[in-house]
Amino acid sequence: PEAGMFLRKYGRRHRLTGLLHLIFLIFGIFNILLDIIPPLAYDVTLSLLGTALALSAAFDFRTAHSKQRVKNPASGALEDTTIVTFDEMLEHSFYQGLNVVQVLFLHLTPLLSSPLLRAAAALLATSPWLLRGYFPVHSFSANYSKQGQDPRTLVAILYRLKKYQYLLYKHVLLHGLNASVAIRGT
C-alpha cells in the first residue's frame, strides 16, 4: 500500500470502509476462538460492512466509473482491461443486502417453533428479490454470446461458468436452503 493512501480525499470513504471490513474479518478469527461477540452480531455486522463497502465504492468512484467514461467489452471484471462500473457496484450492493437478510433468516428461524411461521419467514427472506428490478442488472450471457465473439475463449468460458454458478447459487443453494430451513427448523 502506498504511504498516506488513507489521507487523500478521493475514495477515502471506500478505503476506510475497506480497512474496517478487513479488520473486522481478522477480528472474526479471534471471535471464533474466544467467543467475544455472539455469532449473530458478528454475521450481521460483517454483512452490513460488506454492503457499506459496495456502496462506498459505487459512490466514491461514481463519476470515474460511469457508463459514459468506462467502455468495457463486457460486464464484470474477468477481462484484464475492465473496470467495475458504477452500475455493477450498485448491483453488487443488492447482493450484499441479500446477505444481511439471509443472515437474519438463518439465525432467527430456528427460534420459531411453528412450521407456518418458518414458512412465512422464508417468504420474507425471499421478498428482497421483488426489489431486484430497482437495481442495475447485467446479463451474463451478453458477455459470451456477442455477435462475432469466439465462444471458446477463456474469458467467454469463464463468463458462462459464472452464469451457471449464479443459477446454482440462486435457485438451488439460496432458495433450497431457505425451504429446507423453513421445513426442518434448523
Short mmCIF file of C-alpha atoms in Angstrom, two decimals:
data_model
loop_
_atom_site.label_atom_id
_atom_site.label_comp_id
_atom_site.label_asym_id
_atom_site.label_seq_id
_atom_site.Cartn_x
_atom_site.Cartn_y
_atom_site.Cartn_z
CA PRO A 1 0.00 0.00 0.00
CA GLU A 2 1.03 3.50 -0.76
CA ALA A 3 2.06 5.66 2.21
CA GLY A 4 -0.69 8.11 3.05
CA MET A 5 -3.35 6.34 0.98
CA PHE A 6 -5.92 6.92 3.73
CA LEU A 7 -5.20 10.66 3.78
CA ARG A 8 -6.13 11.51 0.18
CA LYS A 9 -9.72 12.70 -0.22
CA TYR A 10 -10.61 10.81 -3.42
CA GLY A 11 -12.07 7.43 -2.46
CA ARG A 12 -11.23 7.91 1.22
CA ARG A 13 -14.60 6.67 2.46
CA HIS A 14 -14.19 3.47 0.43
CA ARG A 15 -10.62 2.89 1.61
CA LEU A 16 -11.58 3.44 5.25
CA THR A 17 -14.64 1.19 4.91
CA GLY A 18 -12.44 -1.46 3.29
CA LEU A 19 -9.92 -1.17 6.12
CA LEU A 20 -12.69 -1.51 8.71
CA HIS A 21 -14.07 -4.53 6.81
CA LEU A 22 -10.63 -6.16 6.72
CA ILE A 23 -10.05 -5.51 10.44
CA PHE A 24 -13.46 -6.99 11.24
CA LEU A 25 -12.67 -10.11 9.15
CA ILE A 26 -9.44 -10.57 11.12
CA PHE A 27 -11.36 -9.98 14.36
CA GLY A 28 -13.63 -12.84 13.25
CA ILE A 29 -10.74 -15.29 13.56
CA PHE A 30 -10.25 -14.27 17.19
CA ASN A 31 -14.00 -14.28 17.73
CA ILE A 32 -14.19 -17.93 16.67
CA LEU A 33 -11.52 -18.82 19.21
CA LEU A 34 -12.53 -16.50 22.07
CA ASP A 35 -16.29 -16.04 21.55
CA ILE A 36 -16.09 -12.26 22.09
CA ILE A 37 -19.42 -11.37 20.47
CA PRO A 38 -22.36 -13.63 19.55
CA PRO A 39 -22.30 -15.15 16.04
CA LEU A 40 -25.49 -13.26 15.06
CA ALA A 41 -23.90 -9.91 15.95
CA TYR A 42 -20.73 -10.80 14.06
CA ASP A 43 -22.55 -12.07 10.96
CA VAL A 44 -24.94 -9.10 10.76
CA THR A 45 -22.11 -6.60 11.25
CA LEU A 46 -19.98 -8.30 8.61
CA SER A 47 -22.91 -8.28 6.15
CA LEU A 48 -23.63 -4.61 6.84
CA LEU A 49 -19.96 -3.75 6.36
CA GLY A 50 -19.98 -5.63 3.04
CA THR A 51 -22.99 -3.62 1.93
CA ALA A 52 -21.36 -0.36 3.05
CA LEU A 53 -18.19 -1.34 1.20
CA ALA A 54 -20.06 -1.92 -2.08
CA LEU A 55 -22.00 1.34 -1.71
CA SER A 56 -18.90 3.36 -0.78
CA ALA A 57 -17.16 2.02 -3.90
CA ALA A 58 -20.17 2.93 -6.04
CA PHE A 59 -20.50 6.48 -4.78
CA ASP A 60 -16.83 7.34 -4.19
CA PHE A 61 -15.96 6.34 -7.76
CA ARG A 62 -19.29 7.17 -9.40
CA THR A 63 -18.02 9.74 -11.89
CA ALA A 64 -14.84 7.90 -12.86
CA HIS A 65 -16.71 4.60 -13.26
CA SER A 66 -19.82 5.84 -15.05
CA LYS A 67 -21.06 4.21 -18.26
CA GLN A 68 -20.16 7.39 -20.12
CA ARG A 69 -16.47 7.10 -19.18
CA VAL A 70 -15.93 3.33 -18.97
CA LYS A 71 -16.24 1.30 -22.17
CA ASN A 72 -15.76 -2.31 -21.11
CA PRO A 73 -16.09 -5.13 -23.65
CA ALA A 74 -18.29 -6.95 -21.11
CA SER A 75 -19.76 -6.51 -17.64
CA GLY A 76 -17.82 -7.83 -14.68
CA ALA A 77 -14.10 -7.94 -14.15
CA LEU A 78 -12.94 -11.11 -15.89
CA GLU A 79 -11.03 -9.29 -18.60
CA ASP A 80 -7.74 -7.67 -17.61
CA THR A 81 -8.69 -4.29 -19.10
CA THR A 82 -12.12 -3.93 -17.49
CA ILE A 83 -13.09 -1.55 -14.71
CA VAL A 84 -16.04 -2.28 -12.46
CA THR A 85 -18.69 0.30 -13.30
CA PHE A 86 -20.96 2.31 -11.01
CA ASP A 87 -23.95 0.19 -12.06
CA GLU A 88 -22.07 -3.04 -11.35
CA MET A 89 -21.16 -1.75 -7.89
CA LEU A 90 -24.83 -0.92 -7.23
CA GLU A 91 -25.80 -4.38 -8.44
CA HIS A 92 -23.25 -5.85 -6.03
CA SER A 93 -24.75 -3.83 -3.16
CA PHE A 94 -28.09 -5.60 -3.80
CA TYR A 95 -26.42 -8.97 -3.23
CA GLN A 96 -24.63 -7.68 -0.15
CA GLY A 97 -28.01 -6.55 1.19
CA LEU A 98 -29.34 -10.05 0.50
CA ASN A 99 -26.58 -11.37 2.75
CA VAL A 100 -27.94 -9.28 5.64
CA VAL A 101 -31.45 -10.70 5.15
CA GLN A 102 -30.12 -14.24 4.76
CA VAL A 103 -28.03 -14.00 7.95
CA LEU A 104 -31.06 -12.81 9.91
CA PHE A 105 -33.23 -15.57 8.45
CA LEU A 106 -30.73 -18.35 9.20
CA HIS A 107 -30.08 -17.19 12.75
CA LEU A 108 -33.65 -16.39 13.77
CA THR A 109 -35.75 -19.06 12.00
CA PRO A 110 -34.62 -21.92 14.29
CA LEU A 111 -36.18 -19.93 17.17
CA LEU A 112 -39.61 -20.30 15.54
CA SER A 113 -41.40 -23.46 16.61
CA SER A 114 -44.30 -23.22 14.16
CA PRO A 115 -43.74 -24.52 10.60
CA LEU A 116 -46.18 -21.86 9.40
CA LEU A 117 -44.10 -19.08 10.99
CA ARG A 118 -40.93 -20.57 9.49
CA ALA A 119 -42.59 -20.64 6.05
CA ALA A 120 -43.61 -17.00 6.48
CA ALA A 121 -40.01 -16.17 7.50
CA ALA A 122 -38.74 -17.92 4.35
CA LEU A 123 -41.12 -15.88 2.20
CA LEU A 124 -39.96 -12.73 3.96
CA ALA A 125 -36.31 -13.69 3.42
CA THR A 126 -37.05 -14.24 -0.27
CA SER A 127 -39.00 -11.00 -0.68
CA PRO A 128 -35.96 -8.77 -1.41
CA TRP A 129 -35.91 -10.40 -4.84
CA LEU A 130 -39.05 -8.34 -5.54
CA LEU A 131 -36.78 -5.27 -5.40
CA ARG A 132 -34.24 -6.68 -7.85
CA GLY A 133 -35.65 -4.65 -10.74
CA TYR A 134 -34.77 -1.40 -8.94
CA PHE A 135 -31.07 -2.21 -9.21
CA PRO A 136 -28.97 -2.41 -12.36
CA VAL A 137 -29.00 -5.86 -13.97
CA HIS A 138 -26.15 -7.19 -16.08
CA SER A 139 -26.73 -10.19 -18.31
CA PHE A 140 -24.07 -12.87 -18.03
CA SER A 141 -24.99 -14.35 -21.39
CA ALA A 142 -24.41 -10.99 -23.11
CA ASN A 143 -20.76 -11.38 -22.13
CA TYR A 144 -20.22 -14.57 -24.11
CA SER A 145 -22.82 -14.52 -26.88
CA LYS A 146 -21.99 -11.30 -28.72
CA GLN A 147 -22.00 -11.35 -32.49
CA GLY A 148 -18.53 -12.06 -33.83
CA GLN A 149 -17.15 -13.19 -30.46
CA ASP A 150 -15.42 -16.56 -30.22
CA PRO A 151 -17.40 -18.54 -27.59
CA ARG A 152 -14.37 -20.77 -26.95
CA THR A 153 -12.06 -18.12 -25.49
CA LEU A 154 -11.10 -18.49 -21.85
CA VAL A 155 -12.97 -15.32 -20.90
CA ALA A 156 -16.15 -16.47 -22.69
CA ILE A 157 -15.96 -19.83 -20.92
CA LEU A 158 -15.39 -18.12 -17.56
CA TYR A 159 -18.43 -15.88 -18.10
CA ARG A 160 -20.51 -18.96 -18.93
CA LEU A 161 -19.29 -20.66 -15.75
CA LYS A 162 -20.09 -17.50 -13.80
CA LYS A 163 -23.66 -17.66 -15.11
CA TYR A 164 -24.04 -21.31 -14.11
CA GLN A 165 -22.57 -20.52 -10.69
CA TYR A 166 -25.13 -17.75 -10.23
CA LEU A 167 -28.02 -20.00 -11.27
CA LEU A 168 -26.82 -22.71 -8.88
CA TYR A 169 -26.45 -20.17 -6.07
CA LYS A 170 -29.83 -18.51 -6.53
CA HIS A 171 -32.14 -21.38 -7.42
CA VAL A 172 -30.56 -24.33 -5.65
CA LEU A 173 -28.42 -23.11 -2.78
CA LEU A 174 -30.24 -19.95 -1.64
CA HIS A 175 -33.88 -20.86 -2.22
CA GLY A 176 -33.23 -24.54 -1.47
CA LEU A 177 -31.57 -23.66 1.82
CA ASN A 178 -34.43 -21.35 2.76
CA ALA A 179 -37.03 -24.01 2.01
CA SER A 180 -35.04 -26.62 3.93
CA VAL A 181 -34.67 -24.39 7.00
CA ALA A 182 -38.35 -23.47 6.86
CA ILE A 183 -39.39 -27.14 6.74
CA ARG A 184 -36.90 -28.57 9.24
CA GLY A 185 -36.44 -25.55 11.50
CA THR A 186 -32.65 -25.96 11.61
#
